[in-house]
Amino acid sequence: MRIVLLGAPGSGKGTQAQKLMAERNLPQISTGDMLRAAVDAGSRFGQQAKAIMEAGQLVSDDIMLGIISERLSEPDAKDGFILDGFPRTEQQALDLADLLDQLDQPLDTAVLMDVDFDILMKRLTGRRTCSLTGKLLNIYFSPQEELDECTNAGGELVQREDDNEATIKSRLDVYREQTEPLIDYYRKRGKLQVVDADGTIDDVYARFLGAITSN
Ligand code: AMP
């Protein structure tokens, strides 16, 4: 199954993709995670990407195309993938369509994680990652036991550098201006499924599964 996940920052794309990856053995390809790995590696490119990400802006389409075409040609992507955070612009959607054409691997579905704008802010400002396990948590929504499990084991609840209010605002603006038009792009091509992404992780996951198995 070849899936694109669309949705604003904080709409739960990463959480749902991780669940599907664990259950269906499909690789979650998160361009944000790949860029963060480049930042951590400290390369020259990583340093440039860091500045762009901290400003809540987008890395250029050309660079993203290079990154994604390399990733999609790896063996684990042959039997399907979940794209999380790509495409983010219309140009990226066109590039992806060309790339998948060349690979003879057409996209099955683009799933929009649809969530109320007010909820996004709490999801983003409360978001943390356990430094030991990489598990995604939220100080407002995760059960206290799950938060304690991380800290009691000696882990830290780490906040992403770009999850501060100023950066969040520009990420949401960029989403509205550059990524939201992709909803129509996929709708026009008959590929769009909309999932109500408000609710518990398990409730949203059930709806998500329903959407990707309905066509
Ligand atoms: P994410 O983890 O998906 O929210 O991505 C974090 C940041 O990485 C974004 O705010 C962008 O600066 C950058 N980024 C991730 N994916 C893309 C993409 N497809 N195109 C351009 N920039 C991206």
Coordinates of C-alpha atoms and ligand atoms in Angstrom, one line a residue:
M1 CA 0.0 0.0 0.0
R2 CA 1.3 3.4 -1.0
I3 CA 0.0 6.2 1.1
V4 CA 0.5 10.0 1.4
L5 CA -0.5 11.5 4.8
L6 CA -1.7 15.1 4.6
G7 CA -2.6 17.3 7.5
A8 CA -1.4 20.4 9.5
P9 CA 1.5 20.2 11.9
G10 CA 0.1 18.5 15.0
S11 CA -2.7 16.7 13.2
G12 CA -1.2 13.3 14.3
K13 CA 0.3 12.1 11.0
G14 CA 3.5 10.8 12.7
T15 CA 1.6 9.0 15.5
Q16 CA -0.8 7.3 13.1
A17 CA 2.0 6.4 10.6
Q18 CA 4.1 4.9 13.4
K19 CA 1.1 2.7 14.5
L20 CA 0.5 1.6 10.9
M21 CA 4.2 0.9 10.4
A22 CA 4.3 -1.3 13.5
E23 CA 1.1 -3.3 12.5
R24 CA 1.5 -3.6 8.8
N25 CA 5.3 -3.6 8.4
L26 CA 5.1 -0.6 6.0
P27 CA 8.0 1.9 6.3
Q28 CA 7.0 5.3 7.7
I29 CA 9.0 7.8 5.6
S30 CA 9.0 11.0 7.5
T31 CA 10.9 13.8 5.7
G32 CA 10.9 15.8 9.0
D33 CA 12.7 12.9 10.8
M34 CA 15.1 12.6 7.9
L35 CA 15.9 16.3 8.1
R36 CA 16.3 16.2 11.9
A37 CA 18.8 13.3 11.4
A38 CA 20.8 15.5 9.0
V39 CA 20.7 18.3 11.5
D40 CA 21.9 16.0 14.3
A41 CA 24.7 14.7 12.0
G42 CA 25.9 18.3 11.8
S43 CA 26.7 18.3 8.0
R44 CA 26.7 21.6 6.1
F45 CA 23.4 20.7 4.7
G46 CA 22.1 19.9 8.2
Q47 CA 23.2 23.3 9.4
Q48 CA 21.2 25.0 6.6
A49 CA 18.2 22.8 7.2
K50 CA 18.3 23.6 10.9
A51 CA 17.9 27.4 10.2
I52 CA 15.0 26.8 7.8
M53 CA 13.2 24.4 10.2
E54 CA 13.7 26.7 13.2
A55 CA 12.1 29.5 11.2
G56 CA 9.2 27.2 10.4
Q57 CA 9.9 27.5 6.7
L58 CA 10.2 24.8 4.0
V59 CA 13.4 23.2 2.7
S60 CA 13.5 23.7 -1.1
D61 CA 11.6 21.5 -3.4
D62 CA 14.7 20.4 -5.3
I63 CA 16.5 19.3 -2.2
M64 CA 13.4 17.4 -1.0
L65 CA 13.0 15.7 -4.4
G66 CA 16.6 14.4 -4.1
I67 CA 16.0 13.2 -0.5
I68 CA 12.7 11.4 -1.3
S69 CA 13.8 9.8 -4.6
E70 CA 16.8 8.3 -2.8
R71 CA 14.7 7.1 0.0
L72 CA 12.0 5.5 -2.2
S73 CA 14.5 3.6 -4.1
E74 CA 15.6 1.7 -1.0
P75 CA 14.5 -1.9 -0.9
D76 CA 12.1 -1.6 2.1
A77 CA 10.0 0.9 0.1
K78 CA 9.4 -1.6 -2.7
D79 CA 6.2 -3.1 -1.2
G80 CA 4.7 0.1 -0.1
F81 CA 5.2 3.1 2.2
I82 CA 3.6 5.8 4.3
L83 CA 4.8 9.2 3.3
D84 CA 4.6 11.5 6.4
G85 CA 5.3 15.2 5.7
F86 CA 5.9 14.9 1.9
P87 CA 4.6 16.3 -0.4
R88 CA 4.2 19.7 1.2
T89 CA 3.9 21.9 -1.9
E90 CA 2.2 21.4 -5.3
Q91 CA 5.6 21.1 -7.0
Q92 CA 6.5 18.3 -4.6
A93 CA 3.2 16.5 -5.4
L94 CA 4.0 16.8 -9.1
D95 CA 7.5 15.5 -8.5
L96 CA 6.2 12.6 -6.5
A97 CA 3.7 11.7 -9.2
D98 CA 6.6 11.6 -11.8
L99 CA 8.8 9.6 -9.5
L100 CA 6.1 7.0 -8.7
D101 CA 5.4 6.8 -12.5
Q102 CA 9.0 6.0 -13.2
L103 CA 9.0 3.4 -10.4
D104 CA 5.7 2.0 -11.7
Q105 CA 4.3 2.3 -8.2
P106 CA 1.2 4.5 -8.3
L107 CA -0.1 6.1 -5.2
D108 CA -3.1 4.4 -3.6
T109 CA -4.5 7.0 -1.4
A110 CA -3.8 10.5 0.1
V111 CA -5.3 10.6 3.6
L112 CA -6.1 14.0 5.1
M113 CA -5.9 14.0 8.9
D114 CA -8.5 16.6 9.6
V115 CA -8.4 18.4 13.0
D116 CA -9.8 21.5 14.5
F117 CA -7.3 24.4 14.5
D118 CA -7.6 25.1 18.3
I119 CA -6.6 21.5 19.1
L120 CA -3.5 21.7 17.0
M121 CA -1.9 24.3 19.2
K122 CA -2.2 22.1 22.3
R123 CA -1.0 19.1 20.5
L124 CA 2.1 21.0 19.2
T125 CA 3.0 22.9 22.4
G126 CA 2.5 19.7 24.5
R127 CA 4.3 17.3 22.2
R128 CA 7.4 15.5 23.7
T129 CA 9.5 12.6 22.6
C130 CA 10.9 10.1 25.2
S131 CA 14.7 10.3 24.9
L132 CA 15.1 6.6 25.7
T133 CA 12.5 5.0 23.4
G134 CA 11.6 7.7 20.8
K135 CA 8.0 7.3 21.8
L136 CA 5.8 10.3 21.0
L137 CA 4.0 11.7 24.0
N138 CA 2.0 14.8 25.0
I139 CA 2.1 16.4 28.4
Y140 CA -1.6 17.4 28.0
F141 CA -3.1 14.3 26.5
S142 CA -0.9 11.2 27.3
P143 CA -1.8 9.2 30.4
Q144 CA 0.4 10.1 33.4
E145 CA 1.7 6.5 33.6
E146 CA 3.1 6.7 30.1
L147 CA 4.9 10.0 30.9
D148 CA 6.2 8.5 34.2
E149 CA 7.3 5.3 32.5
C150 CA 9.8 7.4 30.4
T151 CA 11.1 9.6 33.3
N152 CA 11.2 6.7 35.8
A153 CA 13.4 4.7 33.4
G154 CA 15.8 7.7 33.4
G155 CA 14.6 9.2 30.1
E156 CA 13.8 12.8 29.4
L157 CA 10.7 14.2 27.7
V158 CA 12.3 16.2 25.0
Q159 CA 10.5 19.0 23.1
R160 CA 11.3 19.5 19.4
E161 CA 13.2 22.8 18.7
D162 CA 10.4 23.9 16.3
D163 CA 7.6 23.3 18.8
N164 CA 7.8 26.8 20.3
E165 CA 4.9 29.2 19.8
A166 CA 6.7 31.5 17.2
T167 CA 7.8 28.7 15.0
I168 CA 4.5 26.9 15.4
K169 CA 2.7 30.0 14.1
S170 CA 4.8 30.2 10.9
R171 CA 4.5 26.4 10.4
L172 CA 0.8 26.7 10.5
D173 CA 0.9 29.7 8.1
V174 CA 3.1 27.8 5.7
Y175 CA 0.8 24.9 5.9
R176 CA -2.3 27.0 5.0
E177 CA -0.5 28.7 2.1
Q178 CA 1.5 26.0 0.6
T179 CA 0.3 22.6 1.7
E180 CA -3.5 23.0 2.0
P181 CA -3.9 23.3 -1.8
L182 CA -2.8 19.7 -2.0
I183 CA -6.2 18.6 -0.6
D184 CA -7.8 19.7 -3.8
Y185 CA -4.9 18.3 -5.9
Y186 CA -5.6 14.8 -4.6
R187 CA -9.4 15.3 -4.5
K188 CA -9.4 16.1 -8.2
R189 CA -7.4 13.0 -8.9
G190 CA -9.9 10.8 -7.0
K191 CA -7.3 9.9 -4.3
L192 CA -8.4 11.8 -1.3
Q193 CA -9.8 10.3 1.9
V194 CA -10.6 12.5 4.8
V195 CA -10.2 11.2 8.4
D196 CA -11.7 13.0 11.4
A197 CA -8.4 13.2 13.4
D198 CA -10.0 14.6 16.6
G199 CA -10.2 12.0 19.5
T200 CA -8.0 9.4 21.1
I201 CA -5.1 7.8 19.1
D202 CA -7.0 4.5 18.9
D203 CA -10.2 6.1 17.7
V204 CA -8.4 8.0 15.0
Y205 CA -6.4 4.9 14.1
A206 CA -9.7 2.9 13.5
R207 CA -11.0 5.6 11.2
F208 CA -7.6 5.8 9.5
L209 CA -7.7 2.0 8.8
G210 CA -11.2 2.3 7.5
A211 CA -10.1 5.0 5.1
I212 CA -7.1 3.2 3.6
T213 CA -9.0 -0.1 3.2
S214 CA -12.1 1.5 1.7
N215 CA -10.8 1.7 -1.9
Ligands
AMP1 P1 7.6 17.7 10.3 O1 8.4 16.9 11.3 O2 7.0 16.9 9.2 O3 6.7 18.7 10.9 O4 8.8 18.6 9.6 C1 9.6 19.6 10.3 C2 10.2 20.6 9.4 O5 11.0 20.0 8.4 C3 9.2 21.4 8.6 O6 8.6 22.5 9.3 C4 10.0 21.9 7.4 O7 10.9 22.9 7.8 C5 10.9 20.6 7.2 N1 10.3 19.7 6.2 C6 9.8 18.5 6.4 N2 9.2 17.9 5.3 C7 9.4 18.8 4.3 C8 9.0 18.9 3.0 N3 8.4 17.9 2.4 N4 9.4 20.0 2.3 C9 10.0 21.0 2.8 N5 10.4 21.1 4.1 C10 10.1 20.0 4.9

